[in-house]
mmCIF file with all atom_site columns, C-alpha atoms in Angstrom:
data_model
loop_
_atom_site.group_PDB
_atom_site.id
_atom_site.type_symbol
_atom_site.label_atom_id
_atom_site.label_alt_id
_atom_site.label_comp_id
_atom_site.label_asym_id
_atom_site.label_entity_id
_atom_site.label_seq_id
_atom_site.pdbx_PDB_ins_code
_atom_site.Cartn_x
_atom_site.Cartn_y
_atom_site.Cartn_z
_atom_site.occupancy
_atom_site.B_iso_or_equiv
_atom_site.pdbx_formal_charge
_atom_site.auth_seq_id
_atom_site.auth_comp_id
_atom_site.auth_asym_id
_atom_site.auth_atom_id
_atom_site.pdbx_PDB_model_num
ATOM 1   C CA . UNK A 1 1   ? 65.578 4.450  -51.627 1.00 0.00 ? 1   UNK A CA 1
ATOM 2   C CA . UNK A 1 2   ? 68.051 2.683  -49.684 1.00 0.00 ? 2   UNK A CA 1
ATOM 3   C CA . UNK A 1 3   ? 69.161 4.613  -45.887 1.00 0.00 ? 3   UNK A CA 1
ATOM 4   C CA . UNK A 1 4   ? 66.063 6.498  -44.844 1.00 0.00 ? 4   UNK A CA 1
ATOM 5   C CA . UNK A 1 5   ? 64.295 2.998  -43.407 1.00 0.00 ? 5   UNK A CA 1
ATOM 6   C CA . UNK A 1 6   ? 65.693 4.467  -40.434 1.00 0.00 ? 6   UNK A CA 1
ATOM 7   C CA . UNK A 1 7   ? 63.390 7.741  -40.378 1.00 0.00 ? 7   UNK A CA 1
ATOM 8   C CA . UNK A 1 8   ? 60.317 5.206  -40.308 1.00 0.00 ? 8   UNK A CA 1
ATOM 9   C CA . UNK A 1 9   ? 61.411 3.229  -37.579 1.00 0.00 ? 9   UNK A CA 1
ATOM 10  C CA . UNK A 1 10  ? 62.219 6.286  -35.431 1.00 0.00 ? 10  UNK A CA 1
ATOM 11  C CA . UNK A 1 11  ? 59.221 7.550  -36.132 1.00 0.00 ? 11  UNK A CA 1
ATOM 12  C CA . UNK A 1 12  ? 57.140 4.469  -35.908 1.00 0.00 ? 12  UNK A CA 1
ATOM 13  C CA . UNK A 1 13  ? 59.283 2.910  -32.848 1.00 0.00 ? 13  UNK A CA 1
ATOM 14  C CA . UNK A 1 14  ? 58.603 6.106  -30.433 1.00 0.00 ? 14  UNK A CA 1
ATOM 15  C CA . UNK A 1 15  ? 54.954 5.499  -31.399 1.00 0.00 ? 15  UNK A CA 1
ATOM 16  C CA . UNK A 1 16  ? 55.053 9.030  -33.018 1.00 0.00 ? 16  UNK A CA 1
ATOM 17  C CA . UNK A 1 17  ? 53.306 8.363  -36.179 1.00 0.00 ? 17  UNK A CA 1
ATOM 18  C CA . UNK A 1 18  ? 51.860 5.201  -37.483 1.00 0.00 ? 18  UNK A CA 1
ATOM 19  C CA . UNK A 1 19  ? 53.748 3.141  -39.862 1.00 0.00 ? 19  UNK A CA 1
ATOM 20  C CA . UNK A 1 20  ? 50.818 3.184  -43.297 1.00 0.00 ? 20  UNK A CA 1
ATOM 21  C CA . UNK A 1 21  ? 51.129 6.837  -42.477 1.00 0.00 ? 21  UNK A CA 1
ATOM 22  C CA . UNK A 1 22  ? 55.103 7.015  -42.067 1.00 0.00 ? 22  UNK A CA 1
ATOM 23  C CA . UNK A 1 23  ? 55.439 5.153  -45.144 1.00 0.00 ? 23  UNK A CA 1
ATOM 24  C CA . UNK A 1 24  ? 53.114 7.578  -47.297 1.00 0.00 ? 24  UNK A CA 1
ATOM 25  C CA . UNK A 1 25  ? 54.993 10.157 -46.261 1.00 0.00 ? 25  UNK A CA 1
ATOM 26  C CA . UNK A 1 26  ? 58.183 9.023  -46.716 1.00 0.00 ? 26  UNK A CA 1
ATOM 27  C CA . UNK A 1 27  ? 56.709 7.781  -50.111 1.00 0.00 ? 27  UNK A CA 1
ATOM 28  C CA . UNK A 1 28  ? 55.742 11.328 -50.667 1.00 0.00 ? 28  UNK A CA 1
ATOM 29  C CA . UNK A 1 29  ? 59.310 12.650 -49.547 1.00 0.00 ? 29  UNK A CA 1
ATOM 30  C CA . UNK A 1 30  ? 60.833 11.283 -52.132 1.00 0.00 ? 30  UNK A CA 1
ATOM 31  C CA . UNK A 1 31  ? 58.813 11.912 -55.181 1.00 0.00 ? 31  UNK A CA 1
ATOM 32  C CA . UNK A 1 32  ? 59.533 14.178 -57.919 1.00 0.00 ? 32  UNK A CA 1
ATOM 33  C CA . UNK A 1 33  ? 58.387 17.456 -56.562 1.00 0.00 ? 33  UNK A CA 1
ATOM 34  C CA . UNK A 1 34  ? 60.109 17.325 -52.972 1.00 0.00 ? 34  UNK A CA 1
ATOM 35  C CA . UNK A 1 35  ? 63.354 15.780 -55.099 1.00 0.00 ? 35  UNK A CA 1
ATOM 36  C CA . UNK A 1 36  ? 63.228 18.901 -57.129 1.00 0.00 ? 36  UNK A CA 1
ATOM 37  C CA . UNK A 1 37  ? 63.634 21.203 -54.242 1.00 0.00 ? 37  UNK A CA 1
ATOM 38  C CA . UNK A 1 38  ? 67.528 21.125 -54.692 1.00 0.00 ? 38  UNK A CA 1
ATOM 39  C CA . UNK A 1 39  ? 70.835 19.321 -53.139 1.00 0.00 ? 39  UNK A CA 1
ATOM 40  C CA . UNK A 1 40  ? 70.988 21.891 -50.385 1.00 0.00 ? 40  UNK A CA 1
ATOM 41  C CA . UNK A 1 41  ? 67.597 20.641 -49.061 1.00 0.00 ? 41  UNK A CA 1
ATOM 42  C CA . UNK A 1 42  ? 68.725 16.765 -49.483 1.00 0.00 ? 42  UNK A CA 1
ATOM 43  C CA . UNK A 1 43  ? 72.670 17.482 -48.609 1.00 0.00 ? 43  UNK A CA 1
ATOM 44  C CA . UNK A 1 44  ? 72.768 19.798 -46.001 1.00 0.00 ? 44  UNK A CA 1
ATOM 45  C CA . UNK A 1 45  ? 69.145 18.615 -44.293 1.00 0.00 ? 45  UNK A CA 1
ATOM 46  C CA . UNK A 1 46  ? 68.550 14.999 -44.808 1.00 0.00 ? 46  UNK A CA 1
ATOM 47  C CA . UNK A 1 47  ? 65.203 13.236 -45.716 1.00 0.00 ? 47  UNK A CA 1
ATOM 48  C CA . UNK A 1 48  ? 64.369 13.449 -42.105 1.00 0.00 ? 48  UNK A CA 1
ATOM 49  C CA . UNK A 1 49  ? 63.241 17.178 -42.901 1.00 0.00 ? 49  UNK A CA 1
ATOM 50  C CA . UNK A 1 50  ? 61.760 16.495 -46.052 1.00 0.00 ? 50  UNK A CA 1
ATOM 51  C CA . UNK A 1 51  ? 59.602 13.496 -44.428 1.00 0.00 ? 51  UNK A CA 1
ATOM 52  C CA . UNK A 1 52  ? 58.423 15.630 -41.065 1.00 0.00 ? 52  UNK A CA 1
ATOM 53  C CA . UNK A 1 53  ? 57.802 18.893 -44.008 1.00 0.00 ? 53  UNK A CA 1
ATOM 54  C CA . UNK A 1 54  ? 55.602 16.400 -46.135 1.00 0.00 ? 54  UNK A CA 1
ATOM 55  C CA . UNK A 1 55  ? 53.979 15.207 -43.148 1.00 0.00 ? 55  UNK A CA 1
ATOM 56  C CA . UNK A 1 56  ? 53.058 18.278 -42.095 1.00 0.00 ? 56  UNK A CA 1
ATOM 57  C CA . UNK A 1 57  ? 51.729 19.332 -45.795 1.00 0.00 ? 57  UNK A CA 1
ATOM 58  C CA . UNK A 1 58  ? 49.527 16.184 -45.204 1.00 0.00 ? 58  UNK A CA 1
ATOM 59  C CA . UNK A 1 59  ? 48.059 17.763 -42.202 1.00 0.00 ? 59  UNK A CA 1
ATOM 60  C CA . UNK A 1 60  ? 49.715 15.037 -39.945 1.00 0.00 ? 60  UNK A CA 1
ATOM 61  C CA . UNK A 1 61  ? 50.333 16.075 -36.511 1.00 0.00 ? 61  UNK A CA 1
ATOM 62  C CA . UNK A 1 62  ? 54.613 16.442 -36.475 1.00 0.00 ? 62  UNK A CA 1
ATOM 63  C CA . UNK A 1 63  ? 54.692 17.877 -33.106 1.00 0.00 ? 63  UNK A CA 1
ATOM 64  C CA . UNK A 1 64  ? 56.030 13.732 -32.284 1.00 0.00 ? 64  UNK A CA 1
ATOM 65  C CA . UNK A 1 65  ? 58.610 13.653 -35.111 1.00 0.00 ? 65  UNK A CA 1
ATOM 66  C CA . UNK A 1 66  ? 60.419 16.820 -33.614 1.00 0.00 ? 66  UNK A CA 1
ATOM 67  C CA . UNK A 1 67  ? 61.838 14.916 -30.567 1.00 0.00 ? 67  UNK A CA 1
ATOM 68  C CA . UNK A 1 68  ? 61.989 11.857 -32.202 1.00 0.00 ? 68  UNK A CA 1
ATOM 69  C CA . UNK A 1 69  ? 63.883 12.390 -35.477 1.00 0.00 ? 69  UNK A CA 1
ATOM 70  C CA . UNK A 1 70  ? 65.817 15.557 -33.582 1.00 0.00 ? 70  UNK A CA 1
ATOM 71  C CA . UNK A 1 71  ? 64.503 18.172 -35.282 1.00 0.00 ? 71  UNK A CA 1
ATOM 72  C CA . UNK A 1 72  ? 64.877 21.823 -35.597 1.00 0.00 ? 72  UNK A CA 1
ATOM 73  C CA . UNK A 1 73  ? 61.472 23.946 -35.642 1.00 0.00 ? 73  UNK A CA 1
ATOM 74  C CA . UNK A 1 74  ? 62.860 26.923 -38.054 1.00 0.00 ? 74  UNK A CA 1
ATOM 75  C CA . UNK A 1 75  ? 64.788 24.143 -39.973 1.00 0.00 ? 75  UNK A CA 1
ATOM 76  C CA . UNK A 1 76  ? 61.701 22.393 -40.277 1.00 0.00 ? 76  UNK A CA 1
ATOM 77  C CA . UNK A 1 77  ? 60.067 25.590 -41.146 1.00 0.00 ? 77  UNK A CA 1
ATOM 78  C CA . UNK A 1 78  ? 62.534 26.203 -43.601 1.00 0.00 ? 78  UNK A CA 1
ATOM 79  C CA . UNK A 1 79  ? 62.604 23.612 -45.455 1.00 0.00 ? 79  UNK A CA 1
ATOM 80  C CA . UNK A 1 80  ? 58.830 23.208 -46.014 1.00 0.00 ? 80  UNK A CA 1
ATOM 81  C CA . UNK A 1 81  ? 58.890 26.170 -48.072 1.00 0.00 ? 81  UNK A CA 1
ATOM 82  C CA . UNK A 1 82  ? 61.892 25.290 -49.577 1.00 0.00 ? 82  UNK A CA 1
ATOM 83  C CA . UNK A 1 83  ? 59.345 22.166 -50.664 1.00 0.00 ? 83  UNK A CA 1
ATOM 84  C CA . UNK A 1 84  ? 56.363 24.813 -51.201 1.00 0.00 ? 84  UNK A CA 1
ATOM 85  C CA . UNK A 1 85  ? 58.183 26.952 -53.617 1.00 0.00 ? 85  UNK A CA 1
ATOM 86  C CA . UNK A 1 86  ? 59.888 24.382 -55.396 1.00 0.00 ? 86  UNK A CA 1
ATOM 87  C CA . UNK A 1 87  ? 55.791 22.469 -55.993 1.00 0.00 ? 87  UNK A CA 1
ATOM 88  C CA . UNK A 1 88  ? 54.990 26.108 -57.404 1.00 0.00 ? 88  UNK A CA 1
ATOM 89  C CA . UNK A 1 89  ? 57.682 26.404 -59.648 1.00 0.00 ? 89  UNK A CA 1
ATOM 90  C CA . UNK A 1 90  ? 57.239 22.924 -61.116 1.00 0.00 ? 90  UNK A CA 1
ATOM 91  C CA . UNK A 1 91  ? 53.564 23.650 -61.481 1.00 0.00 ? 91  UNK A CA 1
ATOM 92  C CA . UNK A 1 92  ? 54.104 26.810 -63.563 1.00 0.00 ? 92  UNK A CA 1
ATOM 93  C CA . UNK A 1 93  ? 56.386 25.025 -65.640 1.00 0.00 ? 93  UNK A CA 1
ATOM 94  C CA . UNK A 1 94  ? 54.196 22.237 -66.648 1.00 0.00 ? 94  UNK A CA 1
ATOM 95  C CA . UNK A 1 95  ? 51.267 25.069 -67.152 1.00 0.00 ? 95  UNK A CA 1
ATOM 96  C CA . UNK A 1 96  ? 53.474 26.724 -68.874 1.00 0.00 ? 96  UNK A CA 1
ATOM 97  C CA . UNK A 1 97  ? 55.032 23.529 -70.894 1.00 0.00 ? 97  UNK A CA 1
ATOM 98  C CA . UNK A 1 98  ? 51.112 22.373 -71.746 1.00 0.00 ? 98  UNK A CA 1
ATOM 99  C CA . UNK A 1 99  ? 49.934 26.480 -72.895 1.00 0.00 ? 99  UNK A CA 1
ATOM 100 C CA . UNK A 1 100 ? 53.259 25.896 -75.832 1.00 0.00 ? 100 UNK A CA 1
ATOM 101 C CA . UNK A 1 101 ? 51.978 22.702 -76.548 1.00 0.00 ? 101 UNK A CA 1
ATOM 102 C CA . UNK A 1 102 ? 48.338 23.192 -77.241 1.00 0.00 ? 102 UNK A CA 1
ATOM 103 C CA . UNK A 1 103 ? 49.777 25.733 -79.526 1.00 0.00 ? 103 UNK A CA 1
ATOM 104 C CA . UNK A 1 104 ? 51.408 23.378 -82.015 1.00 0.00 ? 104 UNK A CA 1
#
């Protein structure tokens, strides 16, 4: 995806998180599942949020990423279960999706 190169560099260039690891995230950030959590997550937040929730799912320390991406804690907050609840949905959709299809 074109314009979010600059949440790695921020992120990289304030020494806050290593770039391999910046990248998986970011890589992560924008896969199906985080996608799926909705236009108000993407629109309204930016993939600055969805990067810093993902890294934090990955058990990455994000305490650097607040100052240096600008962050909001409770926005933060917010949005990783906006990300949770949309990974649960999707999963009991494709559990639900494979039960019908065994069935036929």
């Amino acid at each position: 995806w074109t314009g979010v190169d600059w949440v790695i560099n921020a992120v990289t260039g304030t020494k806050a998180m290593a770039e391999p690891l910046a990248e998986n995230a970011m890589a992560l950030a924008l896969s199906g599942h985080v996608l799926a959590a909705g236009p108000v997550l993407w629109l309204k937040h930016g993939p600055k949020y969805a990067f810093a929730a993902i890294a934090g799912f990955l058990s990455l320390d994000i305490e650097p990423l607040i100052p240096a991406l600008a962050l909001e804690p409770f926005t933060l907050s917010d949005v990783a279960e906006q990300i949770y609840h949309s990974c649960q949905v999707l999963a009991k959709v494709k559990k639900s999706f494979a039960s019908q299809s065994s069935k036929h």
